Amino acid sequence: MSQARMGVRVSTRAKRWVLGIAGLSVVAIVAAGILVLRGESGSEAPAEQGTANLPGPAEVVAGYLEAFAEGDVRRAASHTDDPATASAMLADSRSGVAATTIEAYPVDVPAAGGADTVEGSFRIKWTLGPGRVWQYENPVRLDRAAGGWTVRWSPTLIHPRLAEGQHLAARSRIGSPAVLDRDGTPLLVWRQDGAKAAEDSGEVTAPLLLDGMSRLAAEQAADSRSVAIVAADGTEVRTVHGDEAAQAEPLTATVSAATQRAAQGAVDSAGAPTMLVAIQPSTGDILAVAQNAAAGDTPNALSGLYAPGSTFKVATVAAALQGGVSADTVLPCPGSARIGTRTIPNDGEFDLGEVPLHEAFAYSCNTTFARLAADLPADGLERAATRFGLNADFAIPGITTEAGKVVAAADPVQRLEDGIGQGRVQASPFGVALMAATVAAGEAVTPRLWRGQDTTVNTGYQAPPAAVLRTIGGMMREVVTTGTGTALRGFGEVRGKTGTAQLARDRNQAHGWFAGYQGDLAFAVMVSGAGTSDPALDVTGTFLRNR
């Protein structure tokens, strides 16, 4: 018996297949796939002389493989002697494996000569995803009948170990959680194209964090995709490709889905661009990062640098306290003050006269704090800011953060501007939240986003003495009870500092800030162009009410 070895390639990504065999040339436009049938040596196979010049075994196998690779299971089944069974089993296995492409290659399909049965083989190649290819060889048997050659149906045409009533099924992480929040709520789930947001009632949790979380999940999770033979009742019979290992364990983030939803709802309640970052002081866990649509898609809440306004007075008062001033030291708070070449006014030029430092802090006396800053050493504010983490540098897997930038100022006029959070002082909402968390914790805080994925501290910081931080915490409580933050008096034991920072490009516009903490929750809110801190207080109230 003469034999012809032929190589066939079926690719579901092309739009044309060409069949050339023994002088017979068939060209057809199909929905998808390229089929090229040729001898391995490059020569054409000898013609198959069937009844009434019907297609021979090689052509029938080629037709079966071309249809199977395209996904046209009915047409593939029509080449067999049991189209109904073949169609159902082919469909079940194709959908079960869910390959991105399928290729099929005849390995050995002999010419029939005078025989009524021909046995050969072909190879199937499933592409399960980028870099994931599964291939194996199958037997094929054809019988001569009055109507021409037909493929004898057997489940082994799908896989050599497949039996009746069984099908192939890919086991993968698709549909399983990729990232969980701190309480086990899915934040991302595995889809065909990677880790994507899990939607809760149509709302996406932590949209600013999702891209970075998705990248990290893809980097950390092992490829758990495998293929099994599955019985009709769903029982797995055996694994035929890949490992039997369980699906990749999801990553766990420090984010609280409930806190994040409250944060997102709070910023969405504001019309102006608004951002909010929440940190747990006792652990450094990042609980929420939110900004509204007006603030755009760039995660400026984590790395955008802005003048922090009077929230920076937390650092200025720390420098003063460590320089020998006490919370009860009486200092002037005039409506305006001339210091060097600069005239500094209070908001609305309110005048408190002579008051203790803690009262000047509660009412945010610019004139008092400008004088304190001007009298500090050149690097006084830089050192104070550094001890609250504003010059720290952290590498947190999945996100990019920048806390702030505060440098020494030899000019007293520059220092007074810096001392009230204007001038060259810059901080992000993340950095201001870190500053509040440091006061709440009584020590330096290392922010983190993951369980089991450590933050790398490139540049750390040492917090002010605990006694100084306790004093500042008391001052921040006074801000809420009697000072500029009384709008939050009804929200329990809230401590904080308001801030208004004029924009460098337009002195008539200002960002509004509130930085504070309540128990083991520290946070910072910034409303861009708000003009006053009142909108930031409103957003904070909404956040605390709904968390």
Coordinates of C-alpha atoms in Angstrom, one line a residue:
M1 CA 0.0 0.0 0.0
S2 CA 1.4 3.3 -1.0
Q3 CA 1.3 6.1 1.6
A4 CA 1.5 9.9 1.4
R5 CA 2.4 11.9 4.5
M6 CA 0.8 15.2 4.5
G7 CA 1.1 18.3 6.7
V8 CA -2.1 20.3 7.3
R9 CA -2.3 23.5 9.3
V10 CA -5.6 25.0 10.3
S11 CA -5.5 28.5 11.9
T12 CA -8.7 30.1 13.0
R13 CA -7.2 33.6 12.7
A14 CA -7.0 33.7 8.9
K15 CA -9.8 34.2 6.4
R16 CA -8.9 31.8 3.5
W17 CA -8.0 28.1 3.2
V18 CA -6.3 26.4 0.3
L19 CA -6.3 22.6 -0.3
G20 CA -4.0 21.2 -2.9
I21 CA -3.7 17.4 -3.3
A22 CA -2.7 15.2 -6.3
G23 CA -3.4 17.8 -8.9
L24 CA -6.7 18.7 -7.3
S25 CA -6.9 22.3 -6.3
V26 CA -9.8 23.5 -4.2
V27 CA -9.9 27.2 -3.0
A28 CA -12.7 28.4 -0.8
I29 CA -13.4 31.6 1.2
V30 CA -14.3 30.7 4.8
A31 CA -15.2 32.7 7.9
A32 CA -11.9 32.0 9.5
G33 CA -8.9 29.6 9.1
I34 CA -6.2 28.7 6.6
L35 CA -5.9 25.1 5.6
V36 CA -2.8 24.1 3.5
L37 CA -2.5 20.4 2.7
R38 CA 0.8 19.3 1.2
G39 CA 3.3 16.5 1.2
E40 CA 6.1 16.8 3.8
S41 CA 8.7 16.7 1.1
G42 CA 6.8 19.4 -0.7
S43 CA 5.4 17.1 -3.4
E44 CA 1.7 16.6 -3.9
A45 CA 0.0 13.4 -2.6
P46 CA -1.2 10.9 -5.3
A47 CA -4.8 11.2 -6.3
E48 CA -7.3 9.1 -4.4
Q49 CA -9.6 7.3 -6.8
G50 CA -12.9 6.8 -5.0
T51 CA -16.3 5.8 -6.3
A52 CA -17.4 8.3 -8.8
N53 CA -14.3 10.4 -8.1
L54 CA -15.5 11.2 -4.6
P55 CA -12.9 12.7 -2.2
G56 CA -10.4 10.3 -0.8
P57 CA -9.4 9.7 2.8
A58 CA -6.9 12.5 2.9
E59 CA -9.4 15.0 1.6
V60 CA -12.1 13.9 4.0
V61 CA -9.7 14.2 7.0
A62 CA -8.7 17.6 5.8
G63 CA -12.3 18.7 5.7
Y64 CA -13.0 17.3 9.1
L65 CA -9.9 19.1 10.6
E66 CA -10.6 22.4 8.9
A67 CA -14.2 22.5 10.2
F68 CA -13.2 21.4 13.7
A69 CA -10.5 24.1 13.9
E70 CA -13.0 26.8 12.8
G71 CA -15.5 25.7 15.3
D72 CA -18.0 24.5 12.8
V73 CA -18.8 21.3 14.7
R74 CA -21.8 20.5 12.5
R75 CA -19.7 20.5 9.4
A76 CA -17.0 18.6 11.1
A77 CA -19.5 16.0 12.3
S78 CA -20.9 15.6 8.8
H79 CA -17.6 14.0 7.8
T80 CA -18.3 11.2 10.3
D81 CA -20.6 8.2 10.4
D82 CA -22.4 9.5 13.6
P83 CA -23.0 13.2 13.0
A84 CA -25.4 13.7 16.0
T85 CA -23.0 12.2 18.6
A86 CA -20.0 13.8 17.0
S87 CA -21.5 17.3 16.9
A88 CA -22.5 17.2 20.6
M89 CA -19.2 15.9 21.8
L90 CA -17.1 18.2 19.7
A91 CA -19.1 21.2 20.8
D92 CA -18.8 20.3 24.5
S93 CA -15.0 19.9 24.4
R94 CA -14.4 23.0 22.3
S95 CA -16.5 25.1 24.7
G96 CA -15.0 23.4 27.6
V97 CA -11.4 24.1 26.6
A98 CA -12.1 27.6 25.4
A99 CA -8.9 27.8 23.4
T100 CA -7.9 31.0 21.7
T101 CA -6.9 29.1 18.5
I102 CA -6.8 25.5 17.4
E103 CA -4.5 24.1 14.7
A104 CA -4.7 20.5 13.3
Y105 CA -2.1 18.6 11.3
P106 CA -2.5 15.2 9.6
V107 CA 0.5 13.1 10.5
D108 CA -0.1 10.0 8.5
V109 CA -3.1 9.5 6.2
P110 CA -2.3 6.8 3.7
A111 CA -3.9 6.3 0.3
A112 CA -6.6 3.6 0.3
G113 CA -5.6 1.7 -2.7
G114 CA -8.2 -1.1 -2.8
A115 CA -8.8 -1.2 0.9
D116 CA -12.2 -0.3 2.4
T117 CA -10.7 0.9 5.7
V118 CA -7.8 3.4 6.3
E119 CA -6.2 4.1 9.6
G120 CA -4.0 7.2 10.2
S121 CA -3.3 9.9 12.6
F122 CA -3.4 13.7 13.1
R123 CA -2.1 16.2 15.6
I124 CA -4.2 18.8 17.4
K125 CA -2.6 22.0 18.9
W126 CA -4.7 24.1 21.3
T127 CA -3.5 27.5 22.2
L128 CA -4.9 28.2 25.7
G129 CA -3.5 31.7 26.1
P130 CA -0.2 33.7 25.6
G131 CA 2.6 31.1 25.7
R132 CA 0.3 28.3 26.7
V133 CA 0.2 25.6 24.0
W134 CA -1.1 22.0 24.4
Q135 CA -0.7 19.5 21.6
Y136 CA -1.0 15.7 21.1
E137 CA -1.6 13.1 18.4
N138 CA -5.0 11.4 17.7
P139 CA -5.8 8.2 15.7
V140 CA -8.3 8.4 12.9
R141 CA -10.0 5.7 11.0
L142 CA -12.0 6.1 7.7
D143 CA -14.4 3.6 6.1
R144 CA -15.4 3.4 2.4
A145 CA -19.1 3.5 1.8
A146 CA -21.4 3.9 -1.2
G147 CA -21.5 7.6 -0.6
G148 CA -17.7 8.0 -0.2
W149 CA -15.2 7.9 2.6
T150 CA -16.4 8.8 6.2
V151 CA -14.5 9.3 9.4
R152 CA -15.5 6.6 11.9
W153 CA -16.6 8.5 15.0
S154 CA -14.9 7.9 18.3
P155 CA -14.3 10.2 21.3
T156 CA -10.6 9.5 20.7
L157 CA -10.8 11.9 17.7
I158 CA -11.0 14.7 20.4
H159 CA -8.4 13.1 22.8
P160 CA -6.9 9.6 22.8
R161 CA -8.1 9.0 26.4
L162 CA -11.6 10.4 26.0
A163 CA -14.6 8.0 26.3
E164 CA -18.3 8.2 25.5
G165 CA -20.2 10.7 27.6
Q166 CA -17.1 12.6 28.5
H167 CA -15.6 15.9 27.4
L168 CA -12.6 18.1 27.9
A169 CA -12.8 21.1 30.2
A170 CA -10.2 23.7 31.1
R171 CA -9.7 24.4 34.8
S172 CA -8.5 27.9 35.4
R173 CA -8.8 30.8 37.7
I174 CA -11.4 32.4 35.4
G175 CA -14.2 33.7 37.6
S176 CA -12.3 33.2 40.8
P177 CA -11.0 36.2 43.0
A178 CA -7.7 37.7 42.1
V179 CA -7.6 40.3 44.8
L180 CA -9.6 40.4 48.1
D181 CA -10.1 43.3 50.4
R182 CA -9.0 43.0 54.1
D183 CA -12.4 41.4 54.9
G184 CA -12.4 38.9 52.1
T185 CA -14.6 40.8 49.7
P186 CA -13.4 40.4 46.0
L187 CA -12.0 43.5 44.5
L188 CA -10.8 41.9 41.3
V189 CA -11.7 38.6 39.7
W190 CA -9.9 36.7 37.0
R191 CA -11.3 37.1 33.5
Q192 CA -10.1 35.8 30.1
D193 CA -8.0 38.9 29.7
G194 CA -6.6 39.2 33.2
A195 CA -7.6 40.4 36.6
K196 CA -10.5 42.8 36.3
A197 CA -12.7 44.7 38.7
A198 CA -15.4 42.9 40.6
E199 CA -18.6 44.9 40.3
D200 CA -20.8 45.2 43.4
S201 CA -24.3 46.3 42.4
G202 CA -22.8 47.9 39.3
E203 CA -20.2 49.9 41.2
V204 CA -16.5 49.4 40.9
T205 CA -14.6 49.4 44.1
A206 CA -11.2 51.3 44.4
P207 CA -11.0 52.3 40.7
L208 CA -7.7 54.3 41.2
L209 CA -6.0 51.2 42.6
L210 CA -7.3 48.6 40.1
D211 CA -4.7 48.8 37.3
G212 CA -1.8 48.4 39.8
M213 CA -3.5 45.6 41.6
S214 CA -4.2 43.8 38.4
R215 CA -0.6 44.1 37.3
L216 CA 0.6 42.8 40.6
A217 CA -1.9 39.9 40.6
A218 CA -0.7 38.9 37.2
E219 CA 2.9 39.0 38.2
Q220 CA 2.4 37.1 41.5
A221 CA -0.2 34.4 40.5
A222 CA 1.2 31.2 38.9
D223 CA -0.5 30.0 35.8
S224 CA -3.0 27.4 37.1
R225 CA -4.7 26.6 33.8
S226 CA -5.0 22.9 33.1
V227 CA -7.3 20.6 31.1
A228 CA -9.2 17.6 32.5
I229 CA -11.5 14.9 31.2
V230 CA -14.9 15.4 32.8
A231 CA -17.7 12.9 33.0
A232 CA -21.3 13.7 32.2
D233 CA -22.1 14.3 35.9
G234 CA -19.3 16.9 36.1
T235 CA -16.9 14.6 37.9
E236 CA -13.3 15.0 36.9
V237 CA -11.9 11.7 35.6
R238 CA -8.2 12.7 35.1
T239 CA -6.0 15.7 34.3
V240 CA -4.6 15.4 30.7
H241 CA -2.8 18.7 30.6
G242 CA -1.1 21.0 33.2
D243 CA -1.0 20.6 36.9
E244 CA -3.6 19.3 39.3
A245 CA -2.7 22.1 41.7
A246 CA -5.5 24.3 43.1
Q247 CA -6.3 27.6 41.6
A248 CA -3.9 30.4 42.4
E249 CA -4.6 31.9 45.8
P250 CA -5.9 35.5 45.6
L251 CA -3.8 38.4 46.9
T252 CA -5.2 40.2 49.9
A253 CA -5.2 44.0 50.0
T254 CA -5.3 46.3 53.0
V255 CA -8.2 48.2 51.4
S256 CA -11.6 48.0 53.1
A257 CA -14.3 47.8 50.5
A258 CA -16.8 49.4 53.0
T259 CA -14.4 52.3 53.8
Q260 CA -13.6 52.7 50.1
R261 CA -17.2 52.9 49.1
A262 CA -17.8 55.5 51.8
A263 CA -14.8 57.5 50.6
Q264 CA -15.9 57.3 46.9
G265 CA -19.4 58.3 47.8
A266 CA -18.0 61.3 49.8
V267 CA -15.8 62.6 47.0
D268 CA -18.6 62.0 44.5
S269 CA -20.8 64.3 46.5
A270 CA -18.6 67.3 45.8
G271 CA -18.8 69.1 42.5
A272 CA -15.2 70.3 42.4
P273 CA -12.2 68.0 41.9
T274 CA -11.9 66.1 45.2
M275 CA -9.6 63.5 46.7
L276 CA -9.5 61.4 49.8
V277 CA -7.0 59.0 51.3
A278 CA -7.6 57.0 54.4
I279 CA -4.9 55.1 56.4
Q280 CA -5.1 52.9 59.5
P281 CA -2.5 54.5 61.9
S282 CA -1.9 51.3 64.0
T283 CA -0.8 49.2 61.0
G284 CA -0.1 51.7 58.1
D285 CA -2.8 49.9 56.1
I286 CA -4.1 52.0 53.2
L287 CA -7.9 51.7 53.7
A288 CA -9.2 53.8 50.8
V289 CA -8.0 56.0 47.9
A290 CA -10.7 57.9 46.2
Q291 CA -11.2 60.9 43.8
N292 CA -14.2 62.0 41.9
A293 CA -14.6 62.2 38.1
A294 CA -13.8 66.0 38.2
A295 CA -10.4 65.1 39.5
G296 CA -9.6 62.9 36.5
D297 CA -8.2 59.4 36.2
T298 CA -4.6 60.1 37.2
P299 CA -4.1 59.0 40.8
N300 CA -3.2 62.4 42.1
A301 CA -4.6 61.5 45.5
L302 CA -1.4 59.3 45.8
S303 CA 1.2 61.3 44.1
G304 CA -0.1 64.8 43.1
L305 CA 1.7 67.5 45.0
Y306 CA -0.1 70.6 46.2
A307 CA 0.3 73.4 48.7
P308 CA -1.2 71.8 51.9
G309 CA -2.2 75.2 53.5
S310 CA -2.8 75.2 57.2
T311 CA -2.8 71.4 57.5
F312 CA 1.0 71.9 57.4
K313 CA 0.8 73.8 60.7
V314 CA 0.9 70.4 62.3
A315 CA 4.6 70.3 61.3
T316 CA 5.1 73.9 62.2
V317 CA 3.7 73.6 65.7
A318 CA 5.8 70.4 66.2
A319 CA 9.0 72.4 65.3
A320 CA 7.9 75.2 67.8
L321 CA 7.1 72.7 70.6
Q322 CA 10.5 71.0 70.1
G323 CA 12.1 74.4 70.1
G324 CA 10.9 75.2 73.6
V325 CA 7.4 76.7 73.1
S326 CA 4.6 75.0 74.9
A327 CA 0.9 74.6 74.0
D328 CA 0.1 77.3 76.7
T329 CA 2.6 79.8 75.6
V330 CA 0.8 83.1 74.9
L331 CA 1.5 84.6 71.5
P332 CA 0.0 87.4 69.5
C333 CA -2.6 86.7 66.8
P334 CA -3.2 90.1 65.1
G335 CA -5.4 90.4 62.1
S336 CA -2.3 90.9 59.9
A337 CA 1.4 91.1 60.5
R338 CA 4.3 92.6 58.7
I339 CA 7.3 90.3 58.7
G340 CA 10.2 91.4 56.6
T341 CA 8.9 92.4 53.2
R342 CA 5.7 90.3 53.6
T343 CA 2.4 91.2 55.1
I344 CA 0.5 88.1 56.3
P345 CA -3.3 88.3 57.0
N346 CA -5.5 86.0 58.9
D347 CA -8.6 84.7 57.0
G348 CA -10.9 87.8 57.0
E349 CA -8.2 89.5 59.1
F350 CA -9.7 88.2 62.4
D351 CA -7.8 89.4 65.4
L352 CA -7.6 87.3 68.6
G353 CA -5.1 89.4 70.4
E354 CA -2.8 87.5 72.8
V355 CA -3.8 83.8 73.0
P356 CA -2.2 80.5 74.0
L357 CA -0.6 78.6 71.2
H358 CA -3.2 75.8 71.3
E359 CA -5.9 78.4 70.6
A360 CA -4.0 80.0 67.8
F361 CA -3.7 76.5 66.3
A362 CA -7.5 75.8 66.7
Y363 CA -8.4 79.1 65.0
S364 CA -5.6 78.8 62.4
C365 CA -3.9 82.1 63.1
N366 CA -1.6 82.7 60.1
T367 CA 0.0 85.6 61.8
T368 CA 1.0 83.5 64.8
F369 CA 2.4 80.7 62.8
A370 CA 4.2 82.9 60.2
R371 CA 6.1 84.5 63.1
L372 CA 7.0 81.1 64.6
A373 CA 8.2 79.8 61.2
A374 CA 10.3 82.9 60.5
D375 CA 12.1 82.5 63.8
L376 CA 13.0 78.9 63.1
P377 CA 16.4 77.8 61.8
A378 CA 16.8 77.6 58.1
D379 CA 16.2 73.8 58.1
G380 CA 13.7 73.9 60.9
L381 CA 10.6 73.3 58.8
E382 CA 12.4 70.8 56.6
R383 CA 13.4 68.7 59.6
A384 CA 9.9 69.0 61.1
A385 CA 8.2 67.9 57.9
T386 CA 10.6 65.0 57.5
R387 CA 9.6 63.7 60.9
F388 CA 6.0 63.5 59.7
G389 CA 6.9 61.5 56.6
L390 CA 6.6 64.3 54.0
N391 CA 10.1 63.7 52.7
A392 CA 9.9 59.9 53.0
D393 CA 10.0 57.6 50.0
F394 CA 8.1 54.3 49.9
A395 CA 8.0 51.6 47.2
I396 CA 4.5 50.1 47.6
P397 CA 3.8 47.2 45.2
G398 CA 1.1 48.1 42.7
I399 CA 1.0 51.9 43.2
T400 CA 3.2 54.9 43.0
T401 CA 3.2 57.4 45.9
E402 CA 4.8 60.7 46.7
A403 CA 4.2 62.1 50.1
G404 CA 5.6 65.6 49.6
K405 CA 8.6 67.8 49.3
V406 CA 9.8 70.3 51.9
V407 CA 13.3 71.9 51.7
A408 CA 15.3 74.2 53.9
A409 CA 14.8 78.0 53.5
A410 CA 17.5 80.5 54.5
D411 CA 15.2 83.5 53.9
P412 CA 12.8 84.2 56.8
V413 CA 10.1 85.4 54.4
Q414 CA 10.3 82.1 52.6
R415 CA 10.0 80.3 55.9
L416 CA 6.9 82.2 57.0
E417 CA 5.3 81.3 53.7
D418 CA 6.3 77.7 54.2
G419 CA 5.2 77.7 57.8
I420 CA 1.5 78.2 56.8
G421 CA 1.6 75.6 54.0
Q422 CA 2.2 78.0 51.1
G423 CA 5.5 78.9 49.5
R424 CA 7.5 76.0 48.4
V425 CA 5.9 73.4 50.7
Q426 CA 4.2 70.6 48.7
A427 CA 2.3 67.5 49.8
S428 CA -0.1 65.0 48.3
P429 CA -3.4 63.9 50.0
F430 CA -1.5 60.6 50.7
G431 CA 1.3 62.6 52.4
V432 CA -1.1 64.7 54.5
A433 CA -3.0 61.5 55.5
L434 CA 0.4 60.0 56.5
M435 CA 1.0 63.1 58.6
A436 CA -2.3 62.7 60.4
A437 CA -1.7 59.0 60.9
T438 CA 1.7 59.8 62.5
V439 CA 0.0 62.0 65.1
A440 CA -2.7 59.3 65.7
A441 CA -0.1 56.5 66.0
G442 CA 2.3 58.4 68.1
E443 CA 5.1 57.0 66.0
A444 CA 6.3 56.7 62.4
V445 CA 3.9 54.8 60.1
T446 CA 4.9 52.7 57.1
P447 CA 2.1 52.6 54.6
R448 CA 1.2 49.4 53.0
L449 CA -1.3 48.0 50.5
W450 CA -0.9 44.3 50.8
R451 CA -0.9 41.4 53.2
G452 CA 2.3 39.5 52.4
Q453 CA 3.7 42.1 50.0
D454 CA 6.0 44.3 52.0
T455 CA 6.5 48.0 51.4
T456 CA 10.1 48.9 50.7
V457 CA 11.2 51.9 52.7
N458 CA 13.7 53.8 50.5
T459 CA 13.8 56.8 52.8
G460 CA 12.2 56.4 56.2
Y461 CA 11.5 58.9 58.9
Q462 CA 11.6 59.2 62.7
A463 CA 8.5 60.7 64.2
P464 CA 8.6 63.6 66.8
P465 CA 8.6 62.5 70.4
A466 CA 5.4 60.8 71.6
A467 CA 4.8 63.6 74.1
V468 CA 4.9 66.2 71.3
L469 CA 2.5 64.1 69.2
R470 CA 0.1 63.8 72.2
T471 CA 0.1 67.5 72.6
I472 CA -0.6 68.1 68.9
G473 CA -3.4 65.5 69.1
G474 CA -5.0 67.6 71.8
M475 CA -4.7 70.7 69.7
M476 CA -6.3 68.9 66.8
R477 CA -9.3 67.9 69.0
E478 CA -9.7 71.6 69.9
V479 CA -9.9 72.5 66.2
V480 CA -13.1 70.4 66.1
T481 CA -14.6 71.3 69.4
T482 CA -14.1 75.1 69.3
G483 CA -12.0 76.1 66.2
T484 CA -12.3 76.0 62.5
G485 CA -13.5 72.4 62.3
T486 CA -16.7 72.6 64.4
A487 CA -18.8 71.3 61.5
L488 CA -17.5 67.9 62.6
R489 CA -18.5 68.1 66.3
G490 CA -21.3 65.7 65.8
F491 CA -19.1 62.9 64.5
G492 CA -17.6 61.7 67.7
E493 CA -14.0 61.9 68.8
V494 CA -12.7 63.6 65.6
R495 CA -9.4 65.4 65.6
G496 CA -8.0 67.4 62.7
K497 CA -6.7 70.5 61.1
T498 CA -8.4 72.6 58.4
G499 CA -6.4 74.2 55.6
T500 CA -6.8 76.7 52.8
A501 CA -4.0 77.0 50.2
Q502 CA -3.9 79.7 47.6
L503 CA -3.1 78.6 44.1
A504 CA 0.2 79.9 42.8
R505 CA -1.2 80.6 39.4
D506 CA -4.3 82.4 40.8
R507 CA -4.1 83.9 44.3
N508 CA -7.9 84.4 44.2
Q509 CA -8.4 80.6 44.1
A510 CA -7.6 78.2 46.9
H511 CA -7.6 74.4 47.7
G512 CA -9.6 73.4 50.7
W513 CA -8.2 70.8 53.1
F514 CA -9.1 68.8 56.2
A515 CA -6.6 66.3 57.7
G516 CA -7.5 64.3 60.8
Y517 CA -8.3 61.1 62.5
Q518 CA -11.0 59.3 64.4
G519 CA -9.8 56.4 66.5
D520 CA -7.8 54.1 64.3
L521 CA -8.8 55.9 61.1
A522 CA -6.6 58.8 59.7
F523 CA -7.5 60.6 56.5
A524 CA -6.9 63.7 54.4
V525 CA -9.5 65.4 52.1
M526 CA -8.6 68.0 49.4
V527 CA -11.2 69.9 47.4
S528 CA -9.5 71.7 44.5
G529 CA -10.3 75.3 44.0
A530 CA -12.8 75.3 46.9
G531 CA -11.8 78.7 48.1
T532 CA -12.3 77.6 51.8
S533 CA -11.9 74.5 53.9
D534 CA -15.8 74.2 54.3
P535 CA -16.3 71.9 51.3
A536 CA -13.5 69.6 52.7
L537 CA -15.3 69.5 56.0
D538 CA -18.5 68.6 54.2
V539 CA -16.9 65.7 52.4
T540 CA -15.3 64.5 55.6
G541 CA -18.6 64.5 57.3
T542 CA -20.2 62.5 54.5
F543 CA -17.3 60.0 54.7
L544 CA -17.5 59.6 58.4
R545 CA -21.3 59.3 58.4
N546 CA -21.3 56.5 55.8
R547 CA -18.2 54.4 56.6

